[in-house]
Amino acid sequence: MCIRDRPKDLEKRQAILESAARLFLEQGFERTTVDAIAARAGVSKLTVYSHFDGKQGLFKALIVDKCGEHFEAREFGELAALGPRAALLRIAGGFLSLMFHPDVVALHRVLMTAASHDATMNHTFWDAGPAPTIDSLAGLLKRFDAAGSLRVPQPAMAADQFLSMLKGGDHLRVLLNVGTVPGARRLKTIAGDTVEMFLRAYAR
């Protein structure tokens, strides 16, 4: 019988992820090799492959890992008991914290460069980050609709709208290096204003 998630295995996995993240940011996705990741993490190449399915698997795991750091639960349905306003504020705060985190901004830039050489990177990123986030939020909005607290006839579209409004022009300006990361006060204002606008749009 195989014992999973042993402490040493978890430590190695985290070391590999951290090494991959640093190398992707320093050298770009294309120039980073699995050998280099293994060397920096202090493990064998075989160990890297035993945890992840190559570089794309590592990139996907990094996206999932970063999402987990900023969202208390990626299954937003667990927030339904809080009610629409409190639940959406919780999600908005986590989402903005994630989108404007320096490492995540840098990974976005890595993706933009890598995607021009390997189109599958777009799908890897989408499947690991945006897609499950939108789906989970759509599920929560569907529950609010069923409970009668909001009227959301198209939950998936509404979820996409909500997350897009949160990013706004600030995120694009940061990605393009023509703007700075908003401070905590502005992020809180963005979250609050977006939630209020959304609640007005989908009020019963």
PDB file of N, CA and C in Angstrom, residues 118-176:
ATOM      1  N   ASP A 118       4.061  28.427 -27.496  1.00  0.00           N
ATOM      2  CA  ASP A 118       3.345  27.183 -27.200  1.00  0.00           C
ATOM      3  C   ASP A 118       1.914  27.518 -26.814  1.00  0.00           C
ATOM      4  N   ALA A 119       0.994  27.343 -27.756  1.00  0.00           N
ATOM      5  CA  ALA A 119      -0.409  27.720 -27.529  1.00  0.00           C
ATOM      6  C   ALA A 119      -1.071  26.900 -26.435  1.00  0.00           C
ATOM      7  N   THR A 120      -0.529  25.724 -26.152  1.00  0.00           N
ATOM      8  CA  THR A 120      -1.144  24.891 -25.106  1.00  0.00           C
ATOM      9  C   THR A 120      -1.014  25.533 -23.735  1.00  0.00           C
ATOM     10  N   MET A 121      -0.055  26.475 -23.588  1.00  0.00           N
ATOM     11  CA  MET A 121       0.102  27.162 -22.308  1.00  0.00           C
ATOM     12  C   MET A 121      -1.158  27.937 -21.945  1.00  0.00           C
ATOM     13  N   ASN A 122      -1.825  28.494 -22.969  1.00  0.00           N
ATOM     14  CA  ASN A 122      -3.065  29.232 -22.712  1.00  0.00           C
ATOM     15  C   ASN A 122      -4.101  28.336 -22.062  1.00  0.00           C
ATOM     16  N   HIS A 123      -4.232  27.121 -22.600  1.00  0.00           N
ATOM     17  CA  HIS A 123      -5.214  26.176 -22.072  1.00  0.00           C
ATOM     18  C   HIS A 123      -4.810  25.696 -20.672  1.00  0.00           C
ATOM     19  N   THR A 124      -3.507  25.497 -20.478  1.00  0.00           N
ATOM     20  CA  THR A 124      -3.025  25.071 -19.159  1.00  0.00           C
ATOM     21  C   THR A 124      -3.393  26.101 -18.100  1.00  0.00           C
ATOM     22  N   PHE A 125      -3.135  27.368 -18.420  1.00  0.00           N
ATOM     23  CA  PHE A 125      -3.451  28.442 -17.482  1.00  0.00           C
ATOM     24  C   PHE A 125      -4.959  28.546 -17.254  1.00  0.00           C
ATOM     25  N   TRP A 126      -5.711  28.534 -18.341  1.00  0.00           N
ATOM     26  CA  TRP A 126      -7.167  28.681 -18.241  1.00  0.00           C
ATOM     27  C   TRP A 126      -7.786  27.574 -17.397  1.00  0.00           C
ATOM     28  N   ASP A 127      -7.345  26.337 -17.632  1.00  0.00           N
ATOM     29  CA  ASP A 127      -7.910  25.195 -16.922  1.00  0.00           C
ATOM     30  C   ASP A 127      -7.527  25.171 -15.448  1.00  0.00           C
ATOM     31  N   ALA A 128      -6.395  25.785 -15.110  1.00  0.00           N
ATOM     32  CA  ALA A 128      -5.928  25.761 -13.722  1.00  0.00           C
ATOM     33  C   ALA A 128      -6.450  26.913 -12.890  1.00  0.00           C
ATOM     34  N   GLY A 129      -6.661  28.086 -13.529  1.00  0.00           N
ATOM     35  CA  GLY A 129      -7.047  29.269 -12.757  1.00  0.00           C
ATOM     36  C   GLY A 129      -8.403  29.836 -13.068  1.00  0.00           C
ATOM     37  N   PRO A 130      -8.551  30.538 -14.190  1.00  0.00           N
ATOM     38  CA  PRO A 130      -9.821  31.221 -14.480  1.00  0.00           C
ATOM     39  C   PRO A 130     -11.033  30.302 -14.569  1.00  0.00           C
ATOM     40  N   ALA A 131     -10.914  29.183 -15.277  1.00  0.00           N
ATOM     41  CA  ALA A 131     -12.085  28.320 -15.494  1.00  0.00           C
ATOM     42  C   ALA A 131     -12.707  27.807 -14.193  1.00  0.00           C
ATOM     43  N   PRO A 132     -11.927  27.186 -13.291  1.00  0.00           N
ATOM     44  CA  PRO A 132     -12.544  26.714 -12.051  1.00  0.00           C
ATOM     45  C   PRO A 132     -13.050  27.846 -11.152  1.00  0.00           C
ATOM     46  N   THR A 133     -12.385  29.013 -11.226  1.00  0.00           N
ATOM     47  CA  THR A 133     -12.836  30.147 -10.419  1.00  0.00           C
ATOM     48  C   THR A 133     -14.185  30.652 -10.913  1.00  0.00           C
ATOM     49  N   ILE A 134     -14.319  30.811 -12.217  1.00  0.00           N
ATOM     50  CA  ILE A 134     -15.596  31.246 -12.794  1.00  0.00           C
ATOM     51  C   ILE A 134     -16.688  30.214 -12.524  1.00  0.00           C
ATOM     52  N   ASP A 135     -16.368  28.941 -12.705  1.00  0.00           N
ATOM     53  CA  ASP A 135     -17.360  27.881 -12.491  1.00  0.00           C
ATOM     54  C   ASP A 135     -17.839  27.849 -11.043  1.00  0.00           C
ATOM     55  N   SER A 136     -16.884  28.015 -10.112  1.00  0.00           N
ATOM     56  CA  SER A 136     -17.240  27.970  -8.699  1.00  0.00           C
ATOM     57  C   SER A 136     -18.105  29.166  -8.316  1.00  0.00           C
ATOM     58  N   LEU A 137     -17.750  30.346  -8.822  1.00  0.00           N
ATOM     59  CA  LEU A 137     -18.542  31.542  -8.540  1.00  0.00           C
ATOM     60  C   LEU A 137     -19.928  31.424  -9.179  1.00  0.00           C
ATOM     61  N   ALA A 138     -19.989  30.875 -10.387  1.00  0.00           N
ATOM     62  CA  ALA A 138     -21.286  30.679 -11.047  1.00  0.00           C
ATOM     63  C   ALA A 138     -22.165  29.753 -10.219  1.00  0.00           C
ATOM     64  N   GLY A 139     -21.570  28.726  -9.628  1.00  0.00           N
ATOM     65  CA  GLY A 139     -22.327  27.818  -8.773  1.00  0.00           C
ATOM     66  C   GLY A 139     -22.896  28.523  -7.556  1.00  0.00           C
ATOM     67  N   LEU A 140     -22.104  29.419  -6.971  1.00  0.00           N
ATOM     68  CA  LEU A 140     -22.572  30.180  -5.813  1.00  0.00           C
ATOM     69  C   LEU A 140     -23.717  31.108  -6.211  1.00  0.00           C
ATOM     70  N   LEU A 141     -23.578  31.790  -7.349  1.00  0.00           N
ATOM     71  CA  LEU A 141     -24.630  32.698  -7.808  1.00  0.00           C
ATOM     72  C   LEU A 141     -25.910  31.934  -8.131  1.00  0.00           C
ATOM     73  N   LYS A 142     -25.762  30.735  -8.640  1.00  0.00           N
ATOM     74  CA  LYS A 142     -26.931  29.901  -8.925  1.00  0.00           C
ATOM     75  C   LYS A 142     -27.674  29.565  -7.633  1.00  0.00           C
ATOM     76  N   ARG A 143     -26.911  29.344  -6.563  1.00  0.00           N
ATOM     77  CA  ARG A 143     -27.531  29.061  -5.266  1.00  0.00           C
ATOM     78  C   ARG A 143     -28.257  30.285  -4.730  1.00  0.00           C
ATOM     79  N   PHE A 144     -27.659  31.456  -4.906  1.00  0.00           N
ATOM     80  CA  PHE A 144     -28.331  32.682  -4.466  1.00  0.00           C
ATOM     81  C   PHE A 144     -29.603  32.923  -5.272  1.00  0.00           C
ATOM     82  N   ASP A 145     -29.555  32.597  -6.552  1.00  0.00           N
ATOM     83  CA  ASP A 145     -30.740  32.739  -7.400  1.00  0.00           C
ATOM     84  C   ASP A 145     -31.844  31.794  -6.931  1.00  0.00           C
ATOM     85  N   ALA A 146     -31.483  30.556  -6.645  1.00  0.00           N
ATOM     86  CA  ALA A 146     -32.462  29.569  -6.204  1.00  0.00           C
ATOM     87  C   ALA A 146     -33.062  29.942  -4.852  1.00  0.00           C
ATOM     88  N   ALA A 147     -32.239  30.579  -4.008  1.00  0.00           N
ATOM     89  CA  ALA A 147     -32.714  30.968  -2.678  1.00  0.00           C
ATOM     90  C   ALA A 147     -33.552  32.241  -2.723  1.00  0.00           C
ATOM     91  N   GLY A 148     -33.524  32.946  -3.860  1.00  0.00           N
ATOM     92  CA  GLY A 148     -34.320  34.155  -3.994  1.00  0.00           C
ATOM     93  C   GLY A 148     -33.629  35.409  -3.501  1.00  0.00           C
ATOM     94  N   SER A 149     -32.347  35.309  -3.149  1.00  0.00           N
ATOM     95  CA  SER A 149     -31.639  36.498  -2.649  1.00  0.00           C
ATOM     96  C   SER A 149     -31.079  37.350  -3.789  1.00  0.00           C
ATOM     97  N   LEU A 150     -30.898  36.757  -4.958  1.00  0.00           N
ATOM     98  CA  LEU A 150     -30.487  37.486  -6.159  1.00  0.00           C
ATOM     99  C   LEU A 150     -31.255  36.919  -7.347  1.00  0.00           C
ATOM    100  N   ARG A 151     -31.285  37.679  -8.435  1.00  0.00           N
ATOM    101  CA  ARG A 151     -31.885  37.160  -9.674  1.00  0.00           C
ATOM    102  C   ARG A 151     -30.772  37.076 -10.699  1.00  0.00           C
ATOM    103  N   VAL A 152     -30.279  35.844 -10.931  1.00  0.00           N
ATOM    104  CA  VAL A 152     -29.136  35.634 -11.821  1.00  0.00           C
ATOM    105  C   VAL A 152     -29.505  34.583 -12.863  1.00  0.00           C
ATOM    106  N   PRO A 153     -30.137  34.984 -13.955  1.00  0.00           N
ATOM    107  CA  PRO A 153     -30.571  34.018 -14.967  1.00  0.00           C
ATOM    108  C   PRO A 153     -29.425  33.332 -15.704  1.00  0.00           C
ATOM    109  N   GLN A 154     -28.275  34.006 -15.795  1.00  0.00           N
ATOM    110  CA  GLN A 154     -27.115  33.416 -16.476  1.00  0.00           C
ATOM    111  C   GLN A 154     -25.898  33.482 -15.539  1.00  0.00           C
ATOM    112  N   PRO A 155     -25.781  32.534 -14.622  1.00  0.00           N
ATOM    113  CA  PRO A 155     -24.733  32.585 -13.592  1.00  0.00           C
ATOM    114  C   PRO A 155     -23.311  32.636 -14.142  1.00  0.00           C
ATOM    115  N   ALA A 156     -23.025  31.877 -15.191  1.00  0.00           N
ATOM    116  CA  ALA A 156     -21.660  31.861 -15.731  1.00  0.00           C
ATOM    117  C   ALA A 156     -21.267  33.230 -16.283  1.00  0.00           C
ATOM    118  N   MET A 157     -22.192  33.869 -17.003  1.00  0.00           N
ATOM    119  CA  MET A 157     -21.913  35.194 -17.544  1.00  0.00           C
ATOM    120  C   MET A 157     -21.757  36.207 -16.416  1.00  0.00           C
ATOM    121  N   ALA A 158     -22.609  36.112 -15.403  1.00  0.00           N
ATOM    122  CA  ALA A 158     -22.541  37.042 -14.273  1.00  0.00           C
ATOM    123  C   ALA A 158     -21.226  36.873 -13.513  1.00  0.00           C
ATOM    124  N   ALA A 159     -20.779  35.630 -13.357  1.00  0.00           N
ATOM    125  CA  ALA A 159     -19.510  35.377 -12.672  1.00  0.00           C
ATOM    126  C   ALA A 159     -18.353  35.996 -13.440  1.00  0.00           C
ATOM    127  N   ASP A 160     -18.376  35.831 -14.756  1.00  0.00           N
ATOM    128  CA  ASP A 160     -17.343  36.415 -15.613  1.00  0.00           C
ATOM    129  C   ASP A 160     -17.358  37.940 -15.502  1.00  0.00           C
ATOM    130  N   GLN A 161     -18.540  38.526 -15.497  1.00  0.00           N
ATOM    131  CA  GLN A 161     -18.678  39.983 -15.373  1.00  0.00           C
ATOM    132  C   GLN A 161     -18.086  40.472 -14.052  1.00  0.00           C
ATOM    133  N   PHE A 162     -18.407  39.784 -12.976  1.00  0.00           N
ATOM    134  CA  PHE A 162     -17.959  40.198 -11.649  1.00  0.00           C
ATOM    135  C   PHE A 162     -16.428  40.216 -11.572  1.00  0.00           C
ATOM    136  N   LEU A 163     -15.795  39.140 -12.013  1.00  0.00           N
ATOM    137  CA  LEU A 163     -14.336  39.057 -11.936  1.00  0.00           C
ATOM    138  C   LEU A 163     -13.667  40.052 -12.882  1.00  0.00           C
ATOM    139  N   SER A 164     -14.282  40.276 -14.036  1.00  0.00           N
ATOM    140  CA  SER A 164     -13.722  41.241 -14.993  1.00  0.00           C
ATOM    141  C   SER A 164     -13.810  42.663 -14.449  1.00  0.00           C
ATOM    142  N   MET A 165     -14.914  42.986 -13.798  1.00  0.00           N
ATOM    143  CA  MET A 165     -15.052  44.323 -13.208  1.00  0.00           C
ATOM    144  C   MET A 165     -14.020  44.551 -12.115  1.00  0.00           C
ATOM    145  N   LEU A 166     -13.705  43.520 -11.370  1.00  0.00           N
ATOM    146  CA  LEU A 166     -12.723  43.663 -10.300  1.00  0.00           C
ATOM    147  C   LEU A 166     -11.345  44.012 -10.868  1.00  0.00           C
ATOM    148  N   LYS A 167     -10.943  43.350 -11.917  1.00  0.00           N
ATOM    149  CA  LYS A 167      -9.624  43.632 -12.506  1.00  0.00           C
ATOM    150  C   LYS A 167      -9.586  45.019 -13.127  1.00  0.00           C
ATOM    151  N   GLY A 168     -10.614  45.339 -13.906  1.00  0.00           N
ATOM    152  CA  GLY A 168     -10.698  46.653 -14.532  1.00  0.00           C
ATOM    153  C   GLY A 168      -9.444  47.030 -15.298  1.00  0.00           C
ATOM    154  N   GLY A 169      -9.234  48.322 -15.456  1.00  0.00           N
ATOM    155  CA  GLY A 169      -8.057  48.814 -16.166  1.00  0.00           C
ATOM    156  C   GLY A 169      -6.799  48.757 -15.327  1.00  0.00           C
ATOM    157  N   ASP A 170      -6.946  48.721 -14.001  1.00  0.00           N
ATOM    158  CA  ASP A 170      -5.775  48.703 -13.119  1.00  0.00           C
ATOM    159  C   ASP A 170      -4.882  47.505 -13.411  1.00  0.00           C
ATOM    160  N   HIS A 171      -5.510  46.348 -13.588  1.00  0.00           N
ATOM    161  CA  HIS A 171      -4.724  45.131 -13.792  1.00  0.00           C
ATOM    162  C   HIS A 171      -3.961  45.182 -15.113  1.00  0.00           C
ATOM    163  N   LEU A 172      -4.609  45.653 -16.162  1.00  0.00           N
ATOM    164  CA  LEU A 172      -3.939  45.769 -17.457  1.00  0.00           C
ATOM    165  C   LEU A 172      -2.781  46.747 -17.382  1.00  0.00           C
ATOM    166  N   ARG A 173      -2.982  47.870 -16.697  1.00  0.00           N
ATOM    167  CA  ARG A 173      -1.904  48.858 -16.573  1.00  0.00           C
ATOM    168  C   ARG A 173      -0.701  48.267 -15.842  1.00  0.00           C
ATOM    169  N   VAL A 174      -0.966  47.464 -14.813  1.00  0.00           N
ATOM    170  CA  VAL A 174       0.128  46.824 -14.074  1.00  0.00           C
ATOM    171  C   VAL A 174       0.845  45.816 -14.963  1.00  0.00           C
ATOM    172  N   LEU A 175       0.091  45.009 -15.707  1.00  0.00           N
ATOM    173  CA  LEU A 175       0.701  44.020 -16.597  1.00  0.00           C
ATOM    174  C   LEU A 175       1.597  44.681 -17.636  1.00  0.00           C
ATOM    175  N   LEU A 176       1.152  45.837 -18.131  1.00  0.00           N
ATOM    176  CA  LEU A 176       1.903  46.540 -19.175  1.00  0.00           C
ATOM    177  C   LEU A 176       2.990  47.458 -18.614  1.00  0.00           C
TER     178      LEU A 176
END
